[in-house]
mmCIF file of C-alpha atoms in Angstrom:
data_model
loop_
_atom_site.group_PDB
_atom_site.id
_atom_site.type_symbol
_atom_site.label_atom_id
_atom_site.label_comp_id
_atom_site.label_asym_id
_atom_site.label_seq_id
_atom_site.Cartn_x
_atom_site.Cartn_y
_atom_site.Cartn_z
ATOM 1 C CA MET H 1 299.995 61.376 -115.852
ATOM 2 C CA GLU H 2 297.661 58.416 -115.975
ATOM 3 C CA ASP H 3 298.754 57.199 -112.547
ATOM 4 C CA ASP H 4 297.534 60.395 -111.021
ATOM 5 C CA ALA H 5 294.029 60.095 -112.532
ATOM 6 C CA PRO H 6 291.213 60.259 -109.998
ATOM 7 C CA VAL H 7 289.031 57.282 -109.089
ATOM 8 C CA ILE H 8 285.356 58.018 -108.595
ATOM 9 C CA TYR H 9 282.673 56.085 -106.675
ATOM 10 C CA GLY H 10 279.048 57.024 -106.602
ATOM 11 C CA LEU H 11 276.703 56.385 -103.717
ATOM 12 C CA GLU H 12 273.007 56.288 -104.499
ATOM 13 C CA PHE H 13 272.136 58.590 -101.571
ATOM 14 C CA GLN H 14 273.303 62.027 -100.555
ATOM 15 C CA ALA H 15 276.255 62.021 -98.109
ATOM 16 C CA ARG H 16 278.346 64.359 -96.054
ATOM 17 C CA ALA H 17 280.124 62.146 -93.562
ATOM 18 C CA LEU H 18 283.575 60.676 -94.365
ATOM 19 C CA THR H 19 286.475 59.276 -92.368
ATOM 20 C CA SER H 20 289.457 57.136 -93.087
ATOM 21 C CA GLN H 21 289.664 53.909 -91.003
ATOM 22 C CA THR H 22 292.162 55.242 -88.504
ATOM 23 C CA ALA H 23 293.215 51.938 -86.979
ATOM 24 C CA GLU H 24 293.907 50.421 -90.432
ATOM 25 C CA SER H 25 297.515 51.065 -91.465
ATOM 26 C CA ASP H 26 297.850 48.556 -94.279
ATOM 27 C CA ALA H 27 294.702 48.705 -96.438
ATOM 28 C CA ILE H 28 293.497 52.022 -97.901
ATOM 29 C CA ARG H 29 289.995 52.190 -96.519
ATOM 30 C CA PHE H 30 287.433 54.964 -96.052
ATOM 31 C CA LEU H 31 284.026 54.984 -94.389
ATOM 32 C CA VAL H 32 281.141 57.071 -95.792
ATOM 33 C CA GLY H 33 277.791 57.706 -94.087
ATOM 34 C CA THR H 34 274.690 58.565 -96.111
ATOM 35 C CA GLN H 35 271.932 61.108 -95.572
ATOM 36 C CA SER H 36 268.580 59.828 -96.836
ATOM 37 C CA LEU H 37 265.196 60.889 -95.479
ATOM 38 C CA LYS H 38 263.210 58.240 -97.314
ATOM 39 C CA PHE H 39 265.321 55.119 -97.080
ATOM 40 C CA ASP H 40 267.466 53.360 -94.484
ATOM 41 C CA ASN H 41 270.819 55.001 -94.281
ATOM 42 C CA GLN H 42 274.036 53.133 -94.859
ATOM 43 C CA ILE H 43 277.714 53.122 -94.145
ATOM 44 C CA HIS H 44 279.787 52.254 -97.155
ATOM 45 C CA ILE H 45 283.213 50.708 -96.470
ATOM 46 C CA ILE H 46 285.352 51.695 -99.432
ATOM 47 C CA ASP H 47 288.578 49.725 -100.107
ATOM 48 C CA PHE H 48 290.973 51.099 -102.667
ATOM 49 C CA ASP H 49 293.427 48.789 -104.459
ATOM 50 C CA ASP H 50 296.243 51.157 -105.203
ATOM 51 C CA GLU H 51 298.038 48.918 -107.676
ATOM 52 C CA ASN H 52 295.095 48.201 -109.849
ATOM 53 C CA ASN H 53 293.132 51.452 -109.257
ATOM 54 C CA ILE H 54 290.070 49.459 -108.272
ATOM 55 C CA ILE H 55 287.491 50.362 -105.608
ATOM 56 C CA SER H 56 285.568 47.654 -103.786
ATOM 57 C CA LYS H 57 282.886 48.207 -101.169
ATOM 58 C CA SER H 58 280.826 46.683 -98.395
ATOM 59 C CA VAL H 59 277.516 48.249 -97.249
ATOM 60 C CA LEU H 60 276.275 48.242 -93.697
ATOM 61 C CA GLN H 61 272.776 49.326 -92.623
ATOM 62 C CA HIS H 62 272.566 52.352 -90.283
ATOM 63 C CA GLN H 63 268.874 52.377 -89.575
ATOM 64 C CA ALA H 64 269.043 54.863 -86.766
ATOM 65 C CA GLY H 65 268.906 57.875 -89.035
ATOM 66 C CA GLU H 66 270.682 60.139 -91.472
ATOM 67 C CA ILE H 67 274.409 60.503 -90.696
ATOM 68 C CA TRP H 68 275.878 63.916 -90.038
ATOM 69 C CA HIS H 69 279.261 62.873 -88.715
ATOM 70 C CA ILE H 70 281.315 59.702 -88.632
ATOM 71 C CA SER H 71 284.532 58.876 -86.873
ATOM 72 C CA ALA H 72 286.605 55.703 -86.622
ATOM 73 C CA SER H 73 288.260 54.310 -83.452
ATOM 74 C CA PRO H 74 292.068 54.696 -83.423
ATOM 75 C CA ALA H 75 292.452 51.331 -81.760
ATOM 76 C CA ASP H 76 289.784 48.968 -83.108
ATOM 77 C CA LYS H 77 289.155 48.705 -86.882
ATOM 78 C CA ALA H 78 285.613 47.479 -86.332
ATOM 79 C CA VAL H 79 284.417 50.264 -83.988
ATOM 80 C CA LEU H 80 283.134 53.705 -85.084
ATOM 81 C CA THR H 81 280.892 56.542 -83.901
ATOM 82 C CA THR H 82 278.208 58.373 -85.795
ATOM 83 C CA CYS H 83 276.082 61.448 -85.126
ATOM 84 C CA TYR H 84 272.682 60.992 -86.674
ATOM 85 C CA ASN H 85 269.204 62.624 -86.763
ATOM 86 C CA LYS H 86 266.171 60.961 -85.376
ATOM 87 C CA THR H 87 262.627 62.137 -84.771
ATOM 88 C CA SER H 88 261.586 62.240 -81.117
ATOM 89 C CA GLU H 89 258.183 63.596 -80.029
ATOM 90 C CA SER H 90 257.678 65.338 -83.325
ATOM 91 C CA ARG H 91 260.998 67.102 -83.281
ATOM 92 C CA VAL H 92 264.358 66.223 -84.817
ATOM 93 C CA VAL H 93 267.236 65.528 -82.418
ATOM 94 C CA THR H 94 270.825 64.642 -83.240
ATOM 95 C CA CYS H 95 272.272 61.790 -81.225
ATOM 96 C CA GLY H 96 275.677 60.118 -81.001
ATOM 97 C CA ALA H 97 276.363 56.421 -80.720
ATOM 98 C CA VAL H 98 279.213 53.863 -80.777
ATOM 99 C CA TRP H 99 278.816 50.985 -83.224
ATOM 100 C CA ARG H 100 280.656 47.778 -84.120
ATOM 101 C CA MET H 101 280.749 46.382 -87.670
ATOM 102 C CA PRO H 102 279.704 42.781 -87.993
ATOM 103 C CA PRO H 103 282.503 40.199 -88.108
ATOM 104 C CA GLU H 104 281.707 39.245 -91.695
ATOM 105 C CA TRP H 105 282.570 42.644 -93.145
ATOM 106 C CA GLU H 106 286.285 41.920 -93.321
ATOM 107 C CA SER H 107 285.981 38.322 -94.619
ATOM 108 C CA GLY H 108 286.212 39.174 -98.303
ATOM 109 C CA SER H 109 282.577 40.001 -98.814
ATOM 110 C CA HIS H 110 283.501 43.126 -100.833
ATOM 111 C CA GLU H 111 281.854 43.690 -104.130
ATOM 112 C CA SER H 112 282.643 45.662 -107.148
ATOM 113 C CA PRO H 113 280.572 48.865 -107.172
ATOM 114 C CA ASP H 114 279.290 47.790 -110.604
ATOM 115 C CA ASP H 115 277.849 44.510 -109.475
ATOM 116 C CA PRO H 116 274.033 44.765 -109.906
ATOM 117 C CA HIS H 117 273.449 42.204 -107.137
ATOM 118 C CA ASN H 118 275.328 44.035 -104.489
ATOM 119 C CA SER H 119 273.650 45.635 -101.402
ATOM 120 C CA HIS H 120 270.758 43.154 -101.508
ATOM 121 C CA ASN H 121 271.380 41.944 -97.976
ATOM 122 C CA PRO H 122 273.479 44.496 -96.263
ATOM 123 C CA GLN H 123 274.540 43.673 -92.707
ATOM 124 C CA ASN H 124 273.410 45.716 -89.757
ATOM 125 C CA LEU H 125 275.754 47.593 -87.530
ATOM 126 C CA GLU H 126 275.781 46.423 -83.918
ATOM 127 C CA LEU H 127 274.930 49.211 -81.438
ATOM 128 C CA LEU H 128 277.506 49.239 -78.616
ATOM 129 C CA CYS H 129 276.167 52.275 -76.687
ATOM 130 C CA HIS H 130 274.580 55.655 -76.976
ATOM 131 C CA LEU H 131 276.432 58.794 -76.261
ATOM 132 C CA ASP H 132 273.176 60.576 -75.568
ATOM 133 C CA ASN H 133 272.419 62.775 -72.724
ATOM 134 C CA SER H 134 269.231 64.480 -73.649
ATOM 135 C CA SER H 135 269.816 67.260 -71.162
ATOM 136 C CA HIS H 136 272.917 68.324 -73.039
ATOM 137 C CA GLY H 137 271.285 68.884 -76.437
ATOM 138 C CA ASN H 138 272.109 67.822 -80.021
ATOM 139 C CA ALA H 139 275.450 66.107 -80.746
ATOM 140 C CA SER H 140 277.335 67.792 -83.600
ATOM 141 C CA CYS H 141 280.431 65.538 -83.598
ATOM 142 C CA VAL H 142 282.236 62.793 -81.640
ATOM 143 C CA LEU H 143 286.033 62.943 -81.380
ATOM 144 C CA TRP H 144 288.210 59.938 -80.443
ATOM 145 C CA GLU H 145 291.337 60.487 -78.311
ATOM 146 C CA PRO H 146 294.149 60.610 -80.898
ATOM 147 C CA MET H 147 296.439 57.589 -80.776
ATOM 148 C CA GLY H 148 294.524 56.448 -77.768
ATOM 149 C CA ASP H 149 293.301 52.962 -76.764
ATOM 150 C CA GLY H 150 289.825 53.663 -77.989
ATOM 151 C CA LYS H 151 288.433 54.178 -74.462
ATOM 152 C CA HIS H 152 287.965 57.983 -74.496
ATOM 153 C CA VAL H 153 285.774 60.154 -76.683
ATOM 154 C CA ILE H 154 284.501 63.664 -76.574
ATOM 155 C CA SER H 155 281.097 64.611 -77.878
ATOM 156 C CA LEU H 156 280.135 68.190 -78.628
ATOM 157 C CA ALA H 157 276.455 68.749 -77.978
ATOM 158 C CA ASP H 158 275.010 72.245 -78.346
ATOM 159 C CA ASN H 159 277.111 74.281 -75.894
ATOM 160 C CA HIS H 160 278.538 71.283 -73.969
ATOM 161 C CA ALA H 161 281.812 69.358 -74.415
ATOM 162 C CA LEU H 162 281.420 65.999 -72.819
ATOM 163 C CA LEU H 163 284.340 63.636 -72.123
ATOM 164 C CA TRP H 164 283.173 60.053 -72.055
ATOM 165 C CA ASP H 165 284.885 56.915 -70.728
ATOM 166 C CA LEU H 166 284.069 53.733 -72.611
ATOM 167 C CA THR H 167 284.226 50.308 -70.972
ATOM 168 C CA GLU H 168 286.538 47.641 -72.261
ATOM 169 C CA SER H 169 283.918 46.350 -74.649
ATOM 170 C CA SER H 170 282.665 49.868 -75.512
ATOM 171 C CA THR H 171 279.192 48.793 -74.467
ATOM 172 C CA GLN H 172 278.838 51.407 -71.774
ATOM 173 C CA ALA H 173 279.800 55.093 -71.758
ATOM 174 C CA THR H 174 279.937 57.335 -68.741
ATOM 175 C CA ILE H 175 280.578 61.149 -68.639
ATOM 176 C CA SER H 176 283.826 61.679 -66.751
ATOM 177 C CA SER H 177 283.897 65.502 -67.130
ATOM 178 C CA SER H 178 282.297 68.288 -69.029
ATOM 179 C CA ALA H 179 282.719 71.920 -70.087
ATOM 180 C CA THR H 180 280.042 74.414 -70.949
ATOM 181 C CA LEU H 181 280.240 77.345 -73.343
ATOM 182 C CA GLU H 182 279.170 80.431 -71.410
ATOM 183 C CA GLY H 183 277.876 83.728 -72.912
ATOM 184 C CA LYS H 184 274.991 85.581 -74.394
ATOM 185 C CA GLY H 185 272.514 83.997 -76.780
ATOM 186 C CA GLN H 186 272.217 80.393 -77.942
ATOM 187 C CA LEU H 187 275.879 79.300 -78.140
ATOM 188 C CA LYS H 188 276.572 76.088 -80.085
ATOM 189 C CA PHE H 189 279.719 74.215 -80.907
ATOM 190 C CA THR H 190 280.044 73.783 -84.696
ATOM 191 C CA ALA H 191 283.342 71.818 -84.848
ATOM 192 C CA GLY H 192 286.110 70.456 -82.631
ATOM 193 C CA LYS H 193 289.455 68.719 -82.782
ATOM 194 C CA TRP H 194 291.310 66.813 -80.075
ATOM 195 C CA SER H 195 294.967 67.821 -80.109
ATOM 196 C CA PRO H 196 297.450 64.925 -80.561
ATOM 197 C CA HIS H 197 300.046 66.994 -78.613
ATOM 198 C CA HIS H 198 300.528 67.788 -74.892
ATOM 199 C CA ASN H 199 299.665 64.182 -73.946
ATOM 200 C CA CYS H 200 296.245 64.627 -75.575
ATOM 201 C CA THR H 201 295.101 66.979 -72.849
ATOM 202 C CA GLN H 202 293.895 69.813 -75.104
ATOM 203 C CA LEU H 203 290.817 70.336 -77.248
ATOM 204 C CA ALA H 204 290.073 73.090 -79.806
ATOM 205 C CA THR H 205 286.434 73.978 -80.564
ATOM 206 C CA ALA H 206 284.692 76.355 -82.894
ATOM 207 C CA ASN H 207 281.468 78.255 -82.198
ATOM 208 C CA ASP H 208 280.147 80.917 -84.481
ATOM 209 C CA THR H 209 283.245 82.961 -85.480
ATOM 210 C CA ALA H 210 285.384 82.065 -82.438
ATOM 211 C CA ILE H 211 287.926 79.279 -81.808
ATOM 212 C CA ARG H 212 288.591 78.215 -78.225
ATOM 213 C CA GLY H 213 291.184 76.019 -76.605
ATOM 214 C CA TRP H 214 290.382 73.819 -73.636
ATOM 215 C CA ASP H 215 292.505 71.986 -71.019
ATOM 216 C CA LEU H 216 290.810 68.585 -70.604
ATOM 217 C CA ARG H 217 292.360 68.042 -67.205
ATOM 218 C CA THR H 218 290.474 70.949 -65.716
ATOM 219 C CA MET H 219 287.899 71.411 -68.442
ATOM 220 C CA SER H 220 288.757 75.116 -68.485
ATOM 221 C CA GLN H 221 289.316 77.469 -71.379
ATOM 222 C CA ILE H 222 292.990 78.211 -72.184
ATOM 223 C CA TYR H 223 292.683 80.536 -75.176
ATOM 224 C CA CYS H 224 290.010 82.209 -77.246
ATOM 225 C CA ILE H 225 290.411 83.627 -80.768
ATOM 226 C CA GLU H 226 287.331 85.879 -80.778
ATOM 227 C CA ASN H 227 286.840 86.731 -84.422
ATOM 228 C CA ALA H 228 288.958 83.993 -86.028
ATOM 229 C CA HIS H 229 286.810 84.199 -89.228
ATOM 230 C CA GLY H 230 284.467 86.807 -90.591
ATOM 231 C CA GLN H 231 281.657 84.279 -90.606
ATOM 232 C CA LEU H 232 280.955 80.830 -89.127
ATOM 233 C CA VAL H 233 283.972 78.578 -88.490
ATOM 234 C CA ARG H 234 283.330 75.191 -90.071
ATOM 235 C CA ASP H 235 286.359 72.998 -89.328
ATOM 236 C CA LEU H 236 289.619 72.800 -87.422
ATOM 237 C CA ASP H 237 292.742 70.624 -87.625
ATOM 238 C CA PHE H 238 295.994 70.429 -85.690
ATOM 239 C CA ASN H 239 299.401 70.288 -87.368
ATOM 240 C CA PRO H 240 300.555 66.748 -86.458
ATOM 241 C CA ASN H 241 304.212 67.841 -86.132
ATOM 242 C CA LYS H 242 303.979 71.365 -84.744
ATOM 243 C CA GLN H 243 302.242 71.380 -81.373
ATOM 244 C CA TYR H 244 300.981 74.961 -81.316
ATOM 245 C CA TYR H 245 299.808 75.149 -84.998
ATOM 246 C CA LEU H 246 296.132 74.946 -85.859
ATOM 247 C CA ALA H 247 294.209 75.320 -89.106
ATOM 248 C CA SER H 248 290.708 76.684 -89.428
ATOM 249 C CA CYS H 249 288.258 77.246 -92.215
ATOM 250 C CA GLY H 250 284.858 78.919 -92.538
ATOM 251 C CA ASP H 251 282.049 80.602 -94.384
ATOM 252 C CA ASP H 252 284.275 83.633 -95.213
ATOM 253 C CA CYS H 253 285.851 81.374 -97.878
ATOM 254 C CA LYS H 254 289.228 81.506 -95.978
ATOM 255 C CA VAL H 255 291.603 78.997 -94.506
ATOM 256 C CA LYS H 256 293.661 80.353 -91.695
ATOM 257 C CA PHE H 257 296.691 78.942 -89.832
ATOM 258 C CA TRP H 258 297.209 79.953 -86.202
ATOM 259 C CA ASP H 259 300.004 79.750 -83.630
ATOM 260 C CA VAL H 260 297.889 79.449 -80.480
ATOM 261 C CA ARG H 261 300.698 81.121 -78.447
ATOM 262 C CA ASN H 262 299.951 84.335 -80.335
ATOM 263 C CA ILE H 263 296.330 84.550 -81.296
ATOM 264 C CA ASN H 264 296.155 88.140 -82.392
ATOM 265 C CA GLU H 265 296.857 87.415 -85.983
ATOM 266 C CA PRO H 266 296.828 84.283 -88.096
ATOM 267 C CA VAL H 267 300.304 83.114 -89.243
ATOM 268 C CA LYS H 268 298.935 82.669 -92.731
ATOM 269 C CA THR H 269 295.669 83.048 -94.606
ATOM 270 C CA LEU H 270 294.554 81.312 -97.825
ATOM 271 C CA GLU H 271 291.759 82.804 -99.936
ATOM 272 C CA GLU H 272 291.599 80.338 -102.859
ATOM 273 C CA HIS H 273 287.978 79.191 -102.477
ATOM 274 C CA SER H 274 284.971 81.079 -103.739
ATOM 275 C CA HIS H 275 282.363 79.697 -101.291
ATOM 276 C CA TRP H 276 282.203 78.293 -97.754
ATOM 277 C CA VAL H 277 285.107 76.073 -96.789
ATOM 278 C CA TRP H 278 283.807 72.990 -94.961
ATOM 279 C CA SER H 279 286.854 70.920 -94.313
ATOM 280 C CA VAL H 280 290.606 71.361 -93.718
ATOM 281 C CA ARG H 281 293.153 68.578 -93.148
ATOM 282 C CA PHE H 282 296.905 68.460 -92.582
ATOM 283 C CA ASN H 283 298.720 65.475 -94.079
ATOM 284 C CA HIS H 284 299.648 63.144 -91.193
ATOM 285 C CA SER H 285 303.229 62.662 -92.287
ATOM 286 C CA HIS H 286 304.164 65.705 -94.394
ATOM 287 C CA ASP H 287 302.465 68.612 -92.703
ATOM 288 C CA GLN H 288 303.139 71.093 -95.498
ATOM 289 C CA LEU H 289 300.410 69.311 -97.553
ATOM 290 C CA VAL H 290 297.063 70.787 -96.614
ATOM 291 C CA LEU H 291 293.722 69.744 -98.136
ATOM 292 C CA THR H 292 290.599 71.876 -98.194
ATOM 293 C CA GLY H 293 287.076 71.133 -99.525
ATOM 294 C CA SER H 294 284.418 73.756 -100.198
ATOM 295 C CA SER H 295 280.893 74.258 -101.393
ATOM 296 C CA ASP H 296 282.401 75.818 -104.552
ATOM 297 C CA SER H 297 282.622 72.106 -105.519
ATOM 298 C CA ARG H 298 286.459 72.180 -105.457
ATOM 299 C CA VAL H 299 289.171 70.373 -103.526
ATOM 300 C CA ILE H 300 292.454 72.312 -103.192
ATOM 301 C CA LEU H 301 295.765 70.754 -102.223
ATOM 302 C CA SER H 302 298.207 73.449 -100.926
ATOM 303 C CA ASN H 303 301.909 73.218 -100.146
ATOM 304 C CA MET H 304 302.241 75.371 -96.984
ATOM 305 C CA VAL H 305 305.914 74.785 -96.639
ATOM 306 C CA SER H 306 306.804 78.088 -94.996
ATOM 307 C CA ILE H 307 304.833 77.197 -91.784
ATOM 308 C CA SER H 308 305.556 73.477 -91.896
ATOM 309 C CA SER H 309 307.983 71.483 -89.775
ATOM 310 C CA GLU H 310 310.370 71.439 -92.723
ATOM 311 C CA PRO H 311 310.376 75.040 -93.996
ATOM 312 C CA PHE H 312 313.658 74.629 -95.780
ATOM 313 C CA GLY H 313 312.828 71.334 -97.459
ATOM 314 C CA HIS H 314 315.235 68.439 -97.490
ATOM 315 C CA LEU H 315 317.453 69.484 -100.378
ATOM 316 C CA VAL H 316 317.674 72.307 -102.850
ATOM 317 C CA ASP H 317 316.318 71.334 -106.225
ATOM 318 C CA ASP H 318 319.004 70.712 -108.840
ATOM 319 C CA ASP H 319 317.321 73.299 -111.106
ATOM 320 C CA ASP H 320 318.247 75.955 -108.580
ATOM 321 C CA LEU H 321 321.945 75.215 -108.948
ATOM 322 C CA SER H 322 323.755 76.515 -112.014
ATOM 323 C CA ASP H 323 326.937 74.803 -113.240
ATOM 324 C CA GLY H 324 329.922 75.377 -111.042
ATOM 325 C CA GLU H 325 327.894 76.845 -108.161
ATOM 326 C CA ASP H 326 327.580 73.796 -106.055
ATOM 327 C CA ASN H 327 329.455 75.574 -103.308
ATOM 328 C CA HIS H 328 326.479 77.966 -102.928
ATOM 329 C CA GLN H 329 324.145 75.133 -102.013
ATOM 330 C CA ASP H 330 324.411 75.760 -98.316
ATOM 331 C CA GLU H 331 323.510 79.433 -98.745
ATOM 332 C CA LYS H 332 320.513 78.684 -100.909
ATOM 333 C CA THR H 333 319.246 75.995 -98.562
ATOM 334 C CA LYS H 334 318.786 78.644 -95.909
ATOM 335 C CA GLU H 335 316.042 80.316 -97.913
ATOM 336 C CA PRO H 336 312.583 78.959 -97.000
ATOM 337 C CA LEU H 337 310.676 77.421 -99.850
ATOM 338 C CA GLN H 338 307.602 79.194 -101.239
ATOM 339 C CA ASP H 339 304.020 78.291 -100.389
ATOM 340 C CA SER H 340 301.953 77.366 -103.420
ATOM 341 C CA ILE H 341 298.701 75.801 -104.568
ATOM 342 C CA ILE H 342 299.696 72.397 -105.879
ATOM 343 C CA SER H 343 296.489 71.399 -107.503
ATOM 344 C CA THR H 344 292.779 72.231 -107.710
ATOM 345 C CA TYR H 345 290.614 69.131 -108.181
ATOM 346 C CA GLU H 346 287.297 69.687 -109.976
ATOM 347 C CA GLU H 347 285.748 66.219 -110.234
ATOM 348 C CA HIS H 348 282.845 67.175 -107.999
ATOM 349 C CA GLU H 349 279.658 68.853 -109.140
ATOM 350 C CA ASP H 350 278.141 69.565 -105.667
ATOM 351 C CA SER H 351 279.350 70.957 -102.356
ATOM 352 C CA VAL H 352 282.425 69.133 -101.036
ATOM 353 C CA TYR H 353 281.663 68.604 -97.334
ATOM 354 C CA ALA H 354 284.573 66.383 -96.380
ATOM 355 C CA VAL H 355 288.215 65.704 -97.309
ATOM 356 C CA GLU H 356 290.343 63.062 -95.623
ATOM 357 C CA TRP H 357 293.884 61.726 -96.008
ATOM 358 C CA SER H 358 294.246 57.921 -95.992
ATOM 359 C CA SER H 359 295.613 56.398 -92.795
ATOM 360 C CA ALA H 360 297.558 53.863 -94.748
ATOM 361 C CA ASP H 361 299.032 55.870 -97.631
ATOM 362 C CA PRO H 362 300.271 59.396 -96.956
ATOM 363 C CA TRP H 363 300.035 60.330 -100.691
ATOM 364 C CA LEU H 364 296.374 59.455 -101.127
ATOM 365 C CA PHE H 365 293.211 61.295 -100.120
ATOM 366 C CA ALA H 366 289.426 61.130 -100.588
ATOM 367 C CA SER H 367 286.828 63.814 -100.960
ATOM 368 C CA LEU H 368 283.043 63.562 -100.646
ATOM 369 C CA SER H 369 280.379 65.812 -102.149
ATOM 370 C CA TYR H 370 276.699 66.019 -101.173
ATOM 371 C CA ASP H 371 275.457 64.238 -104.281
ATOM 372 C CA GLY H 372 277.186 61.030 -102.986
ATOM 373 C CA ARG H 373 280.297 61.240 -105.141
ATOM 374 C CA LEU H 374 283.497 60.003 -103.528
ATOM 375 C CA VAL H 375 286.674 60.858 -105.343
ATOM 376 C CA ILE H 376 290.042 59.317 -104.524
ATOM 377 C CA ASN H 377 293.128 61.292 -105.657
ATOM 378 C CA ARG H 378 296.890 61.171 -105.216
ATOM 379 C CA VAL H 379 299.476 63.792 -104.544
ATOM 380 C CA PRO H 380 301.132 64.552 -107.862
ATOM 381 C CA ARG H 381 304.063 62.218 -108.304
ATOM 382 C CA ALA H 382 306.573 65.020 -109.061
ATOM 383 C CA LEU H 383 305.819 66.684 -105.721
ATOM 384 C CA LYS H 384 305.952 63.363 -103.881
ATOM 385 C CA TYR H 385 309.487 62.757 -105.114
ATOM 386 C CA HIS H 386 310.455 66.317 -104.444
ATOM 387 C CA ILE H 387 309.411 65.979 -100.816
ATOM 388 C CA LEU H 388 310.989 62.477 -100.383
ATOM 389 C CA LEU H 389 314.268 62.956 -102.225
#
């Protein structure tokens, strides 16, 4: 179908950091951070016009360094955080900071990506505050409180989880509490996710092959899945509709789904990728839709309906009913639908480091590969109607 055709945007630099603009619920907008050693790094604000299949962009300068992680405030469209590398005393350190986009970025200054005169005078981001505490090590990611007022963030730095309070203007950050990963060797957090459930009092983190849950009120560990994956765990995501369900992915090429009340075995395991899986994301509205991105250069959209909040679907498909058997519909409805791979997207030619659903359109998602290629895709129309109708 032509309407399901992907839309591709190329950045001139390598990139691995992607987020949707969480506070924007009308426009389809993604933020991409670049990784360049030679040139000033940038944040590309990508707007997608769904009706005309057109991408427009704004470019902001991020002169602080190459961007390893980017995250958008859930409350203020103009505020974001980045984790970036900088050189300090001849060694590379990774820092976190809160930034504000200049007021001009939303005033129609978008350009077509094909315009040769674009990016001549990109605006600078305004630094609001650093989330640096050099005694705590290198920041791997910054997480905003889900559905919060934009005043609380968590940074994961080496083996520390730091809960920060931001002032009203976000120009000052103070550590309100912290937790430390204890154990042998050099332990480091590799990924984290702030749970949207339990009044946002829980955090899940990954380090090496383990996944841990934390209670943010006491900053104490509440569960630990010791060998969640055979190799390094790369990413985590909570099911937005089922409070105990968590997805993880890692270097063993697997995607696993966990019920954190019973951590002995995953509820489900996917083994569709042929290399490290870097990113896993539940759809915000229809949690049976799960996206994964891998360094096998593929993005896979799965329909994990058996472990979703609607395991029986809304209605039985008409194809399942033969003539004169309408009275059997109730019996058939009781059978859970089958999990399946909906689609494998192969528009990338390099490792896919990030996949994200749009905050504004639940049927649209973006993926980013290291060569700077951003691809916007849609859930196949037939599946969309099957879920809705």
